[in-house]
mmCIF file of C-alpha atoms and ligand atoms in Angstrom:
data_model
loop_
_atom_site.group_PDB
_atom_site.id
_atom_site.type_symbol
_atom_site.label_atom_id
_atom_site.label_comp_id
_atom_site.label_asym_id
_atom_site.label_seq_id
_atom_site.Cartn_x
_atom_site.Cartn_y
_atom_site.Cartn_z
ATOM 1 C CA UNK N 1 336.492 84.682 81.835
ATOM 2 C CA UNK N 2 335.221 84.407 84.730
ATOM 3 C CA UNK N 3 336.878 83.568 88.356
ATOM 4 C CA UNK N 4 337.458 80.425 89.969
ATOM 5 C CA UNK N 5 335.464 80.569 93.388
ATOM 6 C CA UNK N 6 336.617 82.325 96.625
ATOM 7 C CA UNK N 7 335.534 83.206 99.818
ATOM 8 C CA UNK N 8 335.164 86.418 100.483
ATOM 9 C CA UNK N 9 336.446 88.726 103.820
ATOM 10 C CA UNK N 10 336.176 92.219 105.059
ATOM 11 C CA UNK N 11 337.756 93.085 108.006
ATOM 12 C CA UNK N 12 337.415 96.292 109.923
ATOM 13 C CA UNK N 13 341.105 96.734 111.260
ATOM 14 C CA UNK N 14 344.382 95.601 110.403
ATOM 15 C CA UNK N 15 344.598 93.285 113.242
ATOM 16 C CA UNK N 16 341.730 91.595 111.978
ATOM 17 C CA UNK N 17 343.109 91.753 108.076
ATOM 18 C CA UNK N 18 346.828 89.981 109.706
ATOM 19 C CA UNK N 19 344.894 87.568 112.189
ATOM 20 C CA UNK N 20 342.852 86.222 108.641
ATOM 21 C CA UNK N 21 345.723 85.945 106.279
ATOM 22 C CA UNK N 22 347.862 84.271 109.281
ATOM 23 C CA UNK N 23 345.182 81.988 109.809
ATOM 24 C CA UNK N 24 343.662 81.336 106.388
ATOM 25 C CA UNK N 25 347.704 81.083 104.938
ATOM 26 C CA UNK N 26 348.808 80.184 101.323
ATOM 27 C CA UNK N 27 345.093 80.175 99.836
ATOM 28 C CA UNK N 28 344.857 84.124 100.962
ATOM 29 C CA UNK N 29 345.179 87.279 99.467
ATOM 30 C CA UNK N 30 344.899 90.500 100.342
ATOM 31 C CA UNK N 31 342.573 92.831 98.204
ATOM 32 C CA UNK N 32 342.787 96.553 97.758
ATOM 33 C CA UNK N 33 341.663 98.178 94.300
ATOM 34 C CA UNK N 34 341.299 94.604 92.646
ATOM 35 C CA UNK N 35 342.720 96.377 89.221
ATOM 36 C CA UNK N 36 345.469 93.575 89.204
ATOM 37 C CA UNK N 37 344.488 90.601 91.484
ATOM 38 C CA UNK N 38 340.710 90.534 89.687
ATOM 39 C CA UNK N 39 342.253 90.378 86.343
ATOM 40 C CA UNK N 40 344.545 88.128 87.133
ATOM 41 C CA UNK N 41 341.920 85.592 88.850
ATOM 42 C CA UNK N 42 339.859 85.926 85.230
ATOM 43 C CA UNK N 43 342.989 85.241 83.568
ATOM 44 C CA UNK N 44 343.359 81.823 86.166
ATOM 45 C CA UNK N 45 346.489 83.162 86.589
ATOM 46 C CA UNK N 46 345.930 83.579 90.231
ATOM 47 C CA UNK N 47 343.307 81.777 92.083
ATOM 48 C CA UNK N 48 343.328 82.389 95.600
ATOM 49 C CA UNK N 49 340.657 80.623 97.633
ATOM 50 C CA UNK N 50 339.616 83.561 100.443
ATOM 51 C CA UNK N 51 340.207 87.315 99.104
ATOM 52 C CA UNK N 52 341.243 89.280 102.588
ATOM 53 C CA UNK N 53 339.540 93.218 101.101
ATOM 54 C CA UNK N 54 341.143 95.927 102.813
ATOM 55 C CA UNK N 55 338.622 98.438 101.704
ATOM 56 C CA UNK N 56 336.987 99.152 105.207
ATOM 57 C CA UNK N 57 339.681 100.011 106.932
ATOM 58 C CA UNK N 58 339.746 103.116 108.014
ATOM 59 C CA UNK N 59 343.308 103.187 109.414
ATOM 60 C CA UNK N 60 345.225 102.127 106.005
ATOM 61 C CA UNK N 61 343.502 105.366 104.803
ATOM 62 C CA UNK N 62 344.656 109.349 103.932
ATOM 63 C CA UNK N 63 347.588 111.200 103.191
ATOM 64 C CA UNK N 64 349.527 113.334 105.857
ATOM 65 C CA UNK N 65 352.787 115.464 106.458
ATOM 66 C CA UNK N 66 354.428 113.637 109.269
ATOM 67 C CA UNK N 67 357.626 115.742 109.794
ATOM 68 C CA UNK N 68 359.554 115.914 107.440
ATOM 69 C CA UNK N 69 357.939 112.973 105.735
ATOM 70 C CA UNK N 70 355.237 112.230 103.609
ATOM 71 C CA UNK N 71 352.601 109.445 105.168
ATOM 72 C CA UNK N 72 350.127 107.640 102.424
ATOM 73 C CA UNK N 73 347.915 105.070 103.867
ATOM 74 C CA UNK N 74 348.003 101.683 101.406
ATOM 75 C CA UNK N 75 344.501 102.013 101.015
ATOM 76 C CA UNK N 76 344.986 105.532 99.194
ATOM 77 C CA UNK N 77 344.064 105.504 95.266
ATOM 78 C CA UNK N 78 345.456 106.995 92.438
ATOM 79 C CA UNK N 79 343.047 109.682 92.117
ATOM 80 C CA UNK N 80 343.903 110.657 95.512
ATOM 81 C CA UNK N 81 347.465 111.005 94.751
ATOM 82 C CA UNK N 82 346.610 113.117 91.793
ATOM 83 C CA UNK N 83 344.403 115.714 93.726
ATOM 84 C CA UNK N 84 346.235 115.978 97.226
ATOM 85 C CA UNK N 85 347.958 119.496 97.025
ATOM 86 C CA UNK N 86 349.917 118.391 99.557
ATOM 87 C CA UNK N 87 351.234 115.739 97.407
ATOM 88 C CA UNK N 88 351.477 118.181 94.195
ATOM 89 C CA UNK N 89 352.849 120.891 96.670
ATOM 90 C CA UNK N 90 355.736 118.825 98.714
ATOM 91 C CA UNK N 91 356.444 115.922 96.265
ATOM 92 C CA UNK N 92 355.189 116.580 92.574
ATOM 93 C CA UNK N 93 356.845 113.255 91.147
ATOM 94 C CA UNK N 94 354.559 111.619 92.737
ATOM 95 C CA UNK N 95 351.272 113.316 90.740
ATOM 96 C CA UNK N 96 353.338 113.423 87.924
ATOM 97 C CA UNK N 97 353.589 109.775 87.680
ATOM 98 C CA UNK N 98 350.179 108.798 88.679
ATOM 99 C CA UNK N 99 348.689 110.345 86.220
ATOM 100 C CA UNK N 100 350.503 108.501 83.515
ATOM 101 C CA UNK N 101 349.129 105.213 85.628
ATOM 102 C CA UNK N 102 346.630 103.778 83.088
ATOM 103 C CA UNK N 103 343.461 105.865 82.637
ATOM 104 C CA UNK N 104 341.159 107.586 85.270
ATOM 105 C CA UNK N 105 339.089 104.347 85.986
ATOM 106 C CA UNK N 106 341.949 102.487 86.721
ATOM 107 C CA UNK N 107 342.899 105.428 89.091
ATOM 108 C CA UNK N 108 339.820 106.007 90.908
ATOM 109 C CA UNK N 109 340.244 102.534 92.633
ATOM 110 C CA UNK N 110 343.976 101.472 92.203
ATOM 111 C CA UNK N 111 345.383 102.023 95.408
ATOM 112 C CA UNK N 112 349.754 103.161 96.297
ATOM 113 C CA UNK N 113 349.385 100.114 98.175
ATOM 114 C CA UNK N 114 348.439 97.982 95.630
ATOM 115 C CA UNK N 115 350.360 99.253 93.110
ATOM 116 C CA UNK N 116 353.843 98.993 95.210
ATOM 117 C CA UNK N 117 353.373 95.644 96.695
ATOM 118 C CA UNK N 118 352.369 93.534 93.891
ATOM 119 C CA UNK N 119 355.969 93.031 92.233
ATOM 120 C CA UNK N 120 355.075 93.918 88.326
ATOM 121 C CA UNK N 121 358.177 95.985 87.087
ATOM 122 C CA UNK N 122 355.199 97.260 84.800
ATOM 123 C CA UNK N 123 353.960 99.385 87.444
ATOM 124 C CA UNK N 124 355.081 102.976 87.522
ATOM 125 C CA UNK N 125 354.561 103.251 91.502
ATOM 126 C CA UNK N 126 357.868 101.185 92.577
ATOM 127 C CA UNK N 127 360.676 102.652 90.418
ATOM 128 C CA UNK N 128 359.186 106.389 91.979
ATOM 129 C CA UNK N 129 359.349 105.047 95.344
ATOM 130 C CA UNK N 130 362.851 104.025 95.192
ATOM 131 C CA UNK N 131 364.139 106.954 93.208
ATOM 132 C CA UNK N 132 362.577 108.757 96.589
ATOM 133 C CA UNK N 133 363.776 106.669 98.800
ATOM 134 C CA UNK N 134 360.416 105.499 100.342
ATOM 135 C CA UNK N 135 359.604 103.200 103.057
ATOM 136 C CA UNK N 136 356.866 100.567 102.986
ATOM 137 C CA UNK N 137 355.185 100.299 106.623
ATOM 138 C CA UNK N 138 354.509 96.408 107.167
ATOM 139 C CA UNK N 139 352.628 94.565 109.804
ATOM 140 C CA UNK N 140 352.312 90.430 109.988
ATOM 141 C CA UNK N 141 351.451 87.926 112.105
ATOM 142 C CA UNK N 142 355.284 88.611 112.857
ATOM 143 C CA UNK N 143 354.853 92.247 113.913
ATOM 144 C CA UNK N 144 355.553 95.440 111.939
ATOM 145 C CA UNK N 145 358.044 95.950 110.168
ATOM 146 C CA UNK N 146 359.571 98.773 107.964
ATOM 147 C CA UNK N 147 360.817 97.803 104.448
ATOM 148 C CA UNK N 148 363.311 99.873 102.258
ATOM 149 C CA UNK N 149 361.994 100.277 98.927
ATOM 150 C CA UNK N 150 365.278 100.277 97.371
ATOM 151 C CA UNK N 151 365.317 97.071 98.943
ATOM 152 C CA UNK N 152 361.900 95.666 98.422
ATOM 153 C CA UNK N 153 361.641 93.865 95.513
ATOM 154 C CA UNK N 154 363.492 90.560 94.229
ATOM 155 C CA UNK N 155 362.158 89.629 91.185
ATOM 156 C CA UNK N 156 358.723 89.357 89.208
ATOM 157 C CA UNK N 157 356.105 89.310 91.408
ATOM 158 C CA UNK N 158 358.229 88.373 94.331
ATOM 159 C CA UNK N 159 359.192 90.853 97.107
ATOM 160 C CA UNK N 160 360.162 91.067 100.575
ATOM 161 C CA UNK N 161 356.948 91.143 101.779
ATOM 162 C CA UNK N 162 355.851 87.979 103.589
ATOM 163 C CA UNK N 163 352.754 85.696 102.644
ATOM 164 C CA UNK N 164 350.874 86.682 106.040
ATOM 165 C CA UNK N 165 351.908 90.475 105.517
ATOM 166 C CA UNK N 166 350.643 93.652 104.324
ATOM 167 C CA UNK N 167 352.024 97.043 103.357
ATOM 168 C CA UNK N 168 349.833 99.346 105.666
ATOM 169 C CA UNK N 169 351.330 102.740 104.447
ATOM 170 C CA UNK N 170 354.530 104.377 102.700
ATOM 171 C CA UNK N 171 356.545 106.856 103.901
ATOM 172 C CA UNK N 172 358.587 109.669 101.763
ATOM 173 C CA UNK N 173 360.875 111.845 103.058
ATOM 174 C CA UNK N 174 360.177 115.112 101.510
ATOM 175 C CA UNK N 175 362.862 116.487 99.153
ATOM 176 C CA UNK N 176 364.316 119.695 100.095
ATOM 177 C CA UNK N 177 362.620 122.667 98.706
ATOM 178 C CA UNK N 178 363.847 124.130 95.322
ATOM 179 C CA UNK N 179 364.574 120.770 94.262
ATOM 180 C CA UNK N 180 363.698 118.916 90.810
ATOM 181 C CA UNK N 181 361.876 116.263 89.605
ATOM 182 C CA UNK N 182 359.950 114.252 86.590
ATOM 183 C CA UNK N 183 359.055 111.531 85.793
ATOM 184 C CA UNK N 184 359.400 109.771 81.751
ATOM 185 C CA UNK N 185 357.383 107.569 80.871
ATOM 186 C CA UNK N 186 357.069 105.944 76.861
ATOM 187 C CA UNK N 187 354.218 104.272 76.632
ATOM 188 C CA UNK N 188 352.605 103.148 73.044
ATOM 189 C CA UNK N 189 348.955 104.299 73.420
ATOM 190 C CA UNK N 190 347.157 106.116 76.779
ATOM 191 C CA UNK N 191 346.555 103.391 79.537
ATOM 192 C CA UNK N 192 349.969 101.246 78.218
ATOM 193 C CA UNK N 193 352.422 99.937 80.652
ATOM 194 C CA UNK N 194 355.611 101.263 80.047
ATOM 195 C CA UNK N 195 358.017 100.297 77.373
ATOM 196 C CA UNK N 196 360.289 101.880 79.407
ATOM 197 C CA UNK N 197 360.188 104.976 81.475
ATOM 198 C CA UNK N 198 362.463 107.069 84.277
ATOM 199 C CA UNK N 199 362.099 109.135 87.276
ATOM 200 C CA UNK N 200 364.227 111.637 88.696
ATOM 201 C CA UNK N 201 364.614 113.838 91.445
ATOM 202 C CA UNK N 202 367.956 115.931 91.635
ATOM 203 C CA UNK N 203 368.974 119.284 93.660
ATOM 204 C CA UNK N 204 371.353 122.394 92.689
ATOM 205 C CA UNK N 205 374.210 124.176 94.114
ATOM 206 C CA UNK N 206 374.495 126.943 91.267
ATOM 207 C CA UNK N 207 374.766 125.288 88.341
ATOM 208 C CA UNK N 208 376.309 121.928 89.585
ATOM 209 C CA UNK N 209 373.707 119.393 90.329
ATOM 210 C CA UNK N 210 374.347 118.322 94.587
ATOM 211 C CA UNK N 211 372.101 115.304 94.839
ATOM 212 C CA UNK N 212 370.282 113.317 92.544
ATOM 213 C CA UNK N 213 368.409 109.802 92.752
ATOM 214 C CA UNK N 214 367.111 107.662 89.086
ATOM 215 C CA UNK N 215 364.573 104.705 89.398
ATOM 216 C CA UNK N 216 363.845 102.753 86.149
ATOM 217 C CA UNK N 217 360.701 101.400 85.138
ATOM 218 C CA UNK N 218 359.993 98.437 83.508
ATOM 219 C CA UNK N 219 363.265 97.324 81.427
ATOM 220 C CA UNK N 220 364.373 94.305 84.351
ATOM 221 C CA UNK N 221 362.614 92.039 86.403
ATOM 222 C CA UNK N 222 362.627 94.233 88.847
ATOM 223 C CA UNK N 223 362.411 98.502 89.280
ATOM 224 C CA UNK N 224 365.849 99.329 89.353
ATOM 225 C CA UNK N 225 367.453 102.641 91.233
ATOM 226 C CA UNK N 226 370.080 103.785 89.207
ATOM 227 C CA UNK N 227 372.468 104.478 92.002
ATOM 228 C CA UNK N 228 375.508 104.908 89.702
ATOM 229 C CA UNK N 229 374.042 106.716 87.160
ATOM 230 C CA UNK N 230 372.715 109.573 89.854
ATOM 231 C CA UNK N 231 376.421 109.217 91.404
ATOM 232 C CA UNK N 232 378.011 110.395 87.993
ATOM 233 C CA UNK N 233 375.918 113.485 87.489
ATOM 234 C CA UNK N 234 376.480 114.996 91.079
ATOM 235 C CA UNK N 235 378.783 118.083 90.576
ATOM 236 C CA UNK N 236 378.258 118.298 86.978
ATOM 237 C CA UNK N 237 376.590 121.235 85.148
ATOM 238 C CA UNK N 238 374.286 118.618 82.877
ATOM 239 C CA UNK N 239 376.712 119.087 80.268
ATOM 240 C CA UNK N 240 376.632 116.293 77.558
ATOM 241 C CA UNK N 241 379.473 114.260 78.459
ATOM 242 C CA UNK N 242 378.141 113.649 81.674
ATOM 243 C CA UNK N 243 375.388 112.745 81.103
ATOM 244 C CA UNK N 244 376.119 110.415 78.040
ATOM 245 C CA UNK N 245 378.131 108.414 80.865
ATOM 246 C CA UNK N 246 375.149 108.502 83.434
ATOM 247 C CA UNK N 247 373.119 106.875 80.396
ATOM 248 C CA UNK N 248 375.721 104.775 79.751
ATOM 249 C CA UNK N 249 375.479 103.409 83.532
ATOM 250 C CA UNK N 250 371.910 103.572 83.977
ATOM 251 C CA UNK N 251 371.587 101.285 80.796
ATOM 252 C CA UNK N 252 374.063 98.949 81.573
ATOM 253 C CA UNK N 253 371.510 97.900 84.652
ATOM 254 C CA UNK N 254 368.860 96.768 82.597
ATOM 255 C CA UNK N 255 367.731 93.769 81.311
ATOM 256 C CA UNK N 256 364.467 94.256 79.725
ATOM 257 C CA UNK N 257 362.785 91.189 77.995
ATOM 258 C CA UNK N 258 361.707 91.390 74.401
ATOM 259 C CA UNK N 259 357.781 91.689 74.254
ATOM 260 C CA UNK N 260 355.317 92.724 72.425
ATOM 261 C CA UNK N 261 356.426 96.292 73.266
ATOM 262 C CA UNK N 262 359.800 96.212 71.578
ATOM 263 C CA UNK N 263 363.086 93.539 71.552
ATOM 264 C CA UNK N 264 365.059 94.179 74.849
ATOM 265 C CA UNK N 265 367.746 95.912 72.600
ATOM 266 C CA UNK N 266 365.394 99.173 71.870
ATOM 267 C CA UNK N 267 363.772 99.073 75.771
ATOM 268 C CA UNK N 268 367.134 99.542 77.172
ATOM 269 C CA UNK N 269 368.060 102.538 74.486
ATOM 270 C CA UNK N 270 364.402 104.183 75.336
ATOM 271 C CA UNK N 271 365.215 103.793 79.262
ATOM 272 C CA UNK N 272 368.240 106.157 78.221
ATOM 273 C CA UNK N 273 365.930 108.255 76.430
ATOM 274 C CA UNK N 274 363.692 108.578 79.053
ATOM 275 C CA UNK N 275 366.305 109.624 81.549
ATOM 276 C CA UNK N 276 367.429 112.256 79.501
ATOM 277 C CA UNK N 277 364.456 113.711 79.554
ATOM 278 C CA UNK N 278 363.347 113.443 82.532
ATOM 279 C CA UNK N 279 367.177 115.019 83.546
ATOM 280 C CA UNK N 280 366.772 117.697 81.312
ATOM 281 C CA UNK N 281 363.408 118.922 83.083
ATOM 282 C CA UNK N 282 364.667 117.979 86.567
ATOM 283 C CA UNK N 283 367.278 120.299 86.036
ATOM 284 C CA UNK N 284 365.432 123.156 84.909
ATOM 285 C CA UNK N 285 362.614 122.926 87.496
ATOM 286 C CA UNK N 286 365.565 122.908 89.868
ATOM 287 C CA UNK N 287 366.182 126.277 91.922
HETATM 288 P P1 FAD O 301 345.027 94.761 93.770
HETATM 289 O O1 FAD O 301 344.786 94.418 92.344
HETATM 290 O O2 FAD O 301 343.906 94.610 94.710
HETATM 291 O O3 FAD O 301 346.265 93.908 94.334
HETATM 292 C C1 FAD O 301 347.445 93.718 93.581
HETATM 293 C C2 FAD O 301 348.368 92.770 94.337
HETATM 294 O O4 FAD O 301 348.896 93.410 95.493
HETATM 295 C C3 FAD O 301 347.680 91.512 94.853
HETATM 296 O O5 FAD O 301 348.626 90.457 94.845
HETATM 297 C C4 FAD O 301 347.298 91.856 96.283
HETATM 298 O O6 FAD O 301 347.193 90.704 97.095
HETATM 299 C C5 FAD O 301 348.475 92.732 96.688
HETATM 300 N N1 FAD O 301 348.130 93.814 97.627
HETATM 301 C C6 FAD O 301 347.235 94.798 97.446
HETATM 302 N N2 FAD O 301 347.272 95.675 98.461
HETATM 303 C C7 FAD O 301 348.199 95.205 99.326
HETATM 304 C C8 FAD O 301 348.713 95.659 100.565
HETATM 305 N N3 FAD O 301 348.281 96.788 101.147
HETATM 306 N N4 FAD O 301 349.668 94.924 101.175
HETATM 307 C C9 FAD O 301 350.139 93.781 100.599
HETATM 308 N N5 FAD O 301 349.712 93.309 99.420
HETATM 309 C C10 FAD O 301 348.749 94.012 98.791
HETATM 310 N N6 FAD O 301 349.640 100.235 86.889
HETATM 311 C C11 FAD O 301 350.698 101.059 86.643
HETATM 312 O O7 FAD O 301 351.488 101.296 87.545
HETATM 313 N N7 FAD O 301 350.844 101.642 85.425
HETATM 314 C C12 FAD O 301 350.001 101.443 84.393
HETATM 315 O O8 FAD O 301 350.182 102.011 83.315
HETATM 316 C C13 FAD O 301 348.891 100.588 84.621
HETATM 317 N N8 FAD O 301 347.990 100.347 83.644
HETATM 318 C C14 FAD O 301 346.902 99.552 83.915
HETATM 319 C C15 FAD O 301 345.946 99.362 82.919
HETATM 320 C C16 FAD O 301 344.822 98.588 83.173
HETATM 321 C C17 FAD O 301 343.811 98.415 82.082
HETATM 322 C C18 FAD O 301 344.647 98.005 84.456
HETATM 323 C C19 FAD O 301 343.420 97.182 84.756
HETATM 324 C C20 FAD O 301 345.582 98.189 85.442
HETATM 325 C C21 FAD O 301 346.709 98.967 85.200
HETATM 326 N N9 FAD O 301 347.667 99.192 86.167
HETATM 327 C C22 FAD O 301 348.741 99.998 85.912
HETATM 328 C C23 FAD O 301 347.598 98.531 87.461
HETATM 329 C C24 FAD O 301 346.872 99.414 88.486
HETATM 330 O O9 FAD O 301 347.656 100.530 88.846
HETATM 331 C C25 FAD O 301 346.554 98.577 89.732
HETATM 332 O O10 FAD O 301 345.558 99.266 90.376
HETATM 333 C C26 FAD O 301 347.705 98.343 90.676
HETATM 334 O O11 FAD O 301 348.798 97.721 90.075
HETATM 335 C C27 FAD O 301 347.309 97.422 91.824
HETATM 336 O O12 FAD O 301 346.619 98.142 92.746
HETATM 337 P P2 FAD O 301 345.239 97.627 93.308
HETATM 338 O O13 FAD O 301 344.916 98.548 94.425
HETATM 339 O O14 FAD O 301 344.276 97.535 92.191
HETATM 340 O O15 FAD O 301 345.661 96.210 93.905
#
């Protein structure tokens, strides 16, 4: 189908992106890959009339080290993610899960930015960047702002994020060296949303597990962190028990809705699934 009609923008700076979707209001949106928004305009399920493209600006570009944190520009894609070795060097979850993003066209012009600030529980981006404990970097005709991801979103397609405002990086603090990580992600054919799907990232002392942090993909209106869950498995050696009764938690947090990719019953027992496996290799990568 094809879209209803918009204008179209391209501003060079961010400045210039806030100042037009300040001024322009309600009927704007910001564009960065266009693998959602476009879609969604053919579908008429969005139809904003100006479309504010952030693809020439060069500041909401790049991915850096900044101290002890990792700094991705919105603008990054995918496929950026995926071949940074600083990204596969200080945070692998990250590559891990964007390559189970869709396929590689989908990739090559999907953006972090994108992907984190739209507000589908489908997308694998979110659930990671709470499990990591990620901030989103914000500016608005209100100023800048920085946004908790763990705190970010509210339900479907609604976050914190303002109408006037846009995510202009994320920040990562870098998990300690030696630590583990993976991400889980069932899926019914390559390029599927999840049905359901879990990331982890957990340290050792010995054998006992010292930290660890679960997000949940796609089985609530919202990516959920699993606080509870990562709470029970601290000081445990992985042992069954334990983890049965992180499961247990984790689970109880969902609230998937029966689709066309299984009734809500069997999405909640694959999110357990998922975290077990994604525990199991955590721990092992673990030092
Ligand atoms: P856009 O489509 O341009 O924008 C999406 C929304 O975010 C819009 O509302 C837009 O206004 C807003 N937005 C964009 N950038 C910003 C910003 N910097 N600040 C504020 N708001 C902003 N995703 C997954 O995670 N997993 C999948 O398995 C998956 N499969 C897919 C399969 C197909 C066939 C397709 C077409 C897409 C799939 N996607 C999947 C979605 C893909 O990752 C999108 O690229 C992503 O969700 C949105 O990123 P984008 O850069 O394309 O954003």
């Amino acid at each position: 189908m094809i879209p209803p009609s918009f204008a179209y923008h391209r501003p060079k700076s961010v400045n210039e992106a806030v100042a037009l979707l300040a001024d322009l209001g309600e009927d704007a949106r910001p564009l960065a890959g266009g693998h959602t928004l476009i879609p969604m305009m053919k579908l008429r399920l969005a139809a904003p009339e100006h479309l504010v493209d952030l693809a020439a600006i060069a500041e909401l570009k790049g991915i850096r080290q900044d101290g002890n944190d990792l700094l991705i520009g919105a603008m990054a894609t995918q496929h950026e993610l995926i071949a940074s070795d600083l990204v596969a060097a200080k945070v692998p979850l990250l590559r891990e899960a964007a390559l189970l993003i869709a396929d590689p066209q989908v990739r090559y012009v999907g953006t972090i930015g994108g992907n984190v600030a739209n507000g589908d529980p489908g997308n694998d981006l979110p659930a990671v960047m709470m499990c990591l404990n990620a901030v989103y970097h914000a500016i608005g005709k209100g100023g800048a702002q920085q946004l908790a991801a763990r705190e970010f979103y509210r339900s479907v397609y609604s976050t914190a994020l303002e109408a006037s405002e846009i995510v202009t990086a994320v920040r990562i603090p870098l998990p300690p060296p030696g630590h583990g990580s993976a991400y889980e992600k069932l899926k019914r054919k390559i390029g599927d949303y999840a049905t359901a799907a879990a990331a982890v990232v957990l340290t050792r002392s010995g054998d006992r597990i010292a930290t660890c942090s679960i997000g949940l993909t796609n089985v609530a209106e919202t990516p959920l962190w699993a606080e509870e869950a990562g709470k029970i498995l601290v000081g445990s050696t992985l042992d069954g028990a334990t983890v049965k009764k992180a499961i247990a938690a984790a689970e109880a947090i969902t609230s998937p809705a029966s689709d066309r990719r299984g009734p809500a019953h069997y999405r909640t027992k694959m999110a357990g699934v998922m975290l077990a496996r994604a525990l199991a290799r955590a721990y092992a990568h673990a030092a």
